[in-house]
XYZ file of C-alpha atoms in Angstrom:
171
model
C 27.409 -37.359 1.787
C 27.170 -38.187 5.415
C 24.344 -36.946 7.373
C 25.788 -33.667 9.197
C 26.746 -32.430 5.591
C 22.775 -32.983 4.135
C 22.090 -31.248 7.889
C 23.840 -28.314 7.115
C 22.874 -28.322 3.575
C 19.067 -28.824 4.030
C 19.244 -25.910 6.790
C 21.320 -22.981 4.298
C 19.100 -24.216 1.632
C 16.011 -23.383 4.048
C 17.759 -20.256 5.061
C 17.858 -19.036 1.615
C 14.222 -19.872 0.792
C 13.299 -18.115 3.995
C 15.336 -14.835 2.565
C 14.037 -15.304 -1.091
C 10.211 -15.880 0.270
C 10.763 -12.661 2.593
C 12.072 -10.307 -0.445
C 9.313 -11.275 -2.183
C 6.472 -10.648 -0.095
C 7.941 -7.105 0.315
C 8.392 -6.505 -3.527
C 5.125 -7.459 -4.691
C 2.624 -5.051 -4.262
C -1.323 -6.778 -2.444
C -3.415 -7.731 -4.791
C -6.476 -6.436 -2.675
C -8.313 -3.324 -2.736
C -8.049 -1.509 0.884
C -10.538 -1.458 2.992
C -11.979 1.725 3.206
C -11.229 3.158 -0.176
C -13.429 5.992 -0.238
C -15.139 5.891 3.203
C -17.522 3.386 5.038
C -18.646 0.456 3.242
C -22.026 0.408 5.404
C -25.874 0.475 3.862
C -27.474 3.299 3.217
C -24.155 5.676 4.594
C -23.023 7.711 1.682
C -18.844 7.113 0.681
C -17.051 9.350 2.180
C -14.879 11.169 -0.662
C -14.248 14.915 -0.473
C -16.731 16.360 -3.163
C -15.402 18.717 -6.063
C -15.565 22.453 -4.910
C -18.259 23.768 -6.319
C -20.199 20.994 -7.061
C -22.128 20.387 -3.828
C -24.277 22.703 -1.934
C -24.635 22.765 1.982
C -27.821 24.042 3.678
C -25.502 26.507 5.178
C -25.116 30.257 5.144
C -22.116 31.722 3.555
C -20.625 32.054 6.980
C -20.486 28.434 8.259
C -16.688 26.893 7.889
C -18.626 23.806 8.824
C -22.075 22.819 8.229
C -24.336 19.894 10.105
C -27.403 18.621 8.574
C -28.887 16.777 11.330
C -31.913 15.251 10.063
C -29.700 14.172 7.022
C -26.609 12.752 9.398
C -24.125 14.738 6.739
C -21.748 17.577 7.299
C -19.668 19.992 5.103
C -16.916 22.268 5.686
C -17.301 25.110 3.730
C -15.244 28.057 2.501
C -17.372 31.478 1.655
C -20.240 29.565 1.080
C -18.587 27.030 -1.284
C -18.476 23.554 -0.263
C -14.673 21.877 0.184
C -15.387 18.398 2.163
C -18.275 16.746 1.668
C -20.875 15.622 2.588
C -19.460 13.220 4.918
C -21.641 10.616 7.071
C -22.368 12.050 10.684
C -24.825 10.596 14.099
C -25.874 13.108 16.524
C -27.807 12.960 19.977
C -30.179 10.285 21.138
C -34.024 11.079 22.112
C -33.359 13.011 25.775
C -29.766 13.992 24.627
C -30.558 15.739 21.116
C -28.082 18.061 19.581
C -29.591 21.643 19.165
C -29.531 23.551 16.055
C -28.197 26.802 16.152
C -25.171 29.030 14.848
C -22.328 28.416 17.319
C -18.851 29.084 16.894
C -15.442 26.695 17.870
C -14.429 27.414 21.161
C -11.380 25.248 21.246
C -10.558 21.807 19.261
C -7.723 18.553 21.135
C -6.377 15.972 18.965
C -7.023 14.080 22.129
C -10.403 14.767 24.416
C -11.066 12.623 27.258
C -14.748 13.046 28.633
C -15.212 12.803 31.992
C -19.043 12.785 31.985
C -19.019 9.827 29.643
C -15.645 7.940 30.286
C -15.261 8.155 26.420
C -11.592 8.779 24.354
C -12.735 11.618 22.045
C -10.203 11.794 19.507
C -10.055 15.204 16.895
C -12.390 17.063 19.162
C -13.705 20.331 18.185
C -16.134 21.783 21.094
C -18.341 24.186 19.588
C -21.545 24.388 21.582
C -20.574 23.967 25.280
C -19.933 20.180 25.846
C -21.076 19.535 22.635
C -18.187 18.777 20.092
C -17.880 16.653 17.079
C -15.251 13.487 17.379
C -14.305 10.343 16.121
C -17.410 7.684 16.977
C -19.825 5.072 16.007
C -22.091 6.852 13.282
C -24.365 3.708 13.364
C -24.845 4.922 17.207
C -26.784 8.148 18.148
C -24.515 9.881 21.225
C -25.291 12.448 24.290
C -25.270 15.045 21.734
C -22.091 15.021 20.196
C -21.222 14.545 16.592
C -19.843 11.357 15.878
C -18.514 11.026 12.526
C -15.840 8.751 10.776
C -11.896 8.848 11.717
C -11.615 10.496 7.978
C -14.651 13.141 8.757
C -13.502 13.783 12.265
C -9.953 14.516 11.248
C -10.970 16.927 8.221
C -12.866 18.992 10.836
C -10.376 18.996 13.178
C -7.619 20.069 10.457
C -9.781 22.775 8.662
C -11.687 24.903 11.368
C -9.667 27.004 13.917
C -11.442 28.852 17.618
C -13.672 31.515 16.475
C -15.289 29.591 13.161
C -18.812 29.468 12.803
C -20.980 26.347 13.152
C -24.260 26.002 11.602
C -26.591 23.171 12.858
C -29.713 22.796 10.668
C -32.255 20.549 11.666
């Protein structure tokens, strides 16, 4: 063999490894778990895996489509006074900035919020009180009185309650 022909064989032979290797990798399923299987994998924050109906109760009236337990950092959406998410981790407002309780209902809801008065993205907004909305955010963070809550959280609210729904906030 003279050296152009091991050349050109060592590169097809490469080639084809470099094919094989790739078809591979696709086939074969990871061998790791994902990474947020049922929710955050932070101390002391509950997972975050929508609760049997029926099994969970909300400190909610019967009226509340979604339900904020602020002294708890949990919310619920809830259907006739059932529970159907839930509870899922929340953070609401810092000392000087504290979320109120109340009964409120959604005014209006953007899969994508940007607040001028914070220079924040707030992505699967629901406004329910005024400013006051809940959003993707930090839950290890209290906010300017917003509900943070987890991408999974924020997007279940954001899917589930329509302009009009009541809001409870219980302290």
């Amino acid at each position: 063999m003279n050296c152009t022909s091991i050349t050109r064989w060592t590169i097809r032979a490469a080639a084809a490894t470099a094919i094989a290797a790739a078809g591979f990798a696709v086939t074969v399923p990871a061998g790791a778990d994902p990474v947020w299987p049922g929710g955050p994998d932070i101390p002391g924050i509950p997972q975050l895996v929508p609760s049997p109906p029926g099994q969970i109760s909300a400190p909610c009236s019967a009226a509340a489509r979604a339900c904020l337990r602020l002294s708890t950092n949990e919310g619920w959406l809830m259907d006739n006074g059932r529970v159907v998410y839930g509870p899922t981790p929340i953070s609401h407002g810092r000392p000087g900035y504290e979320t109120p309780p109340g009964t409120f209902h959604v005014a209006f809801k953007e899969p994508y919020h940007w607040s001028t008065m914070h220079n924040a993205e707030m992505r699967w907004a629901v406004f329910f009180n005024g400013d006051i909305a809940t959003h993707i955010g930090p839950i290890e963070e209290q906010s300017h009185g917003c509900i943070r809550m987890t991408p999974e959280g924020a997007k279940a609210f954001y899917d589930y309650v329509n302009p009009g729904d009541v809001f409870e906030v219980v302290p």
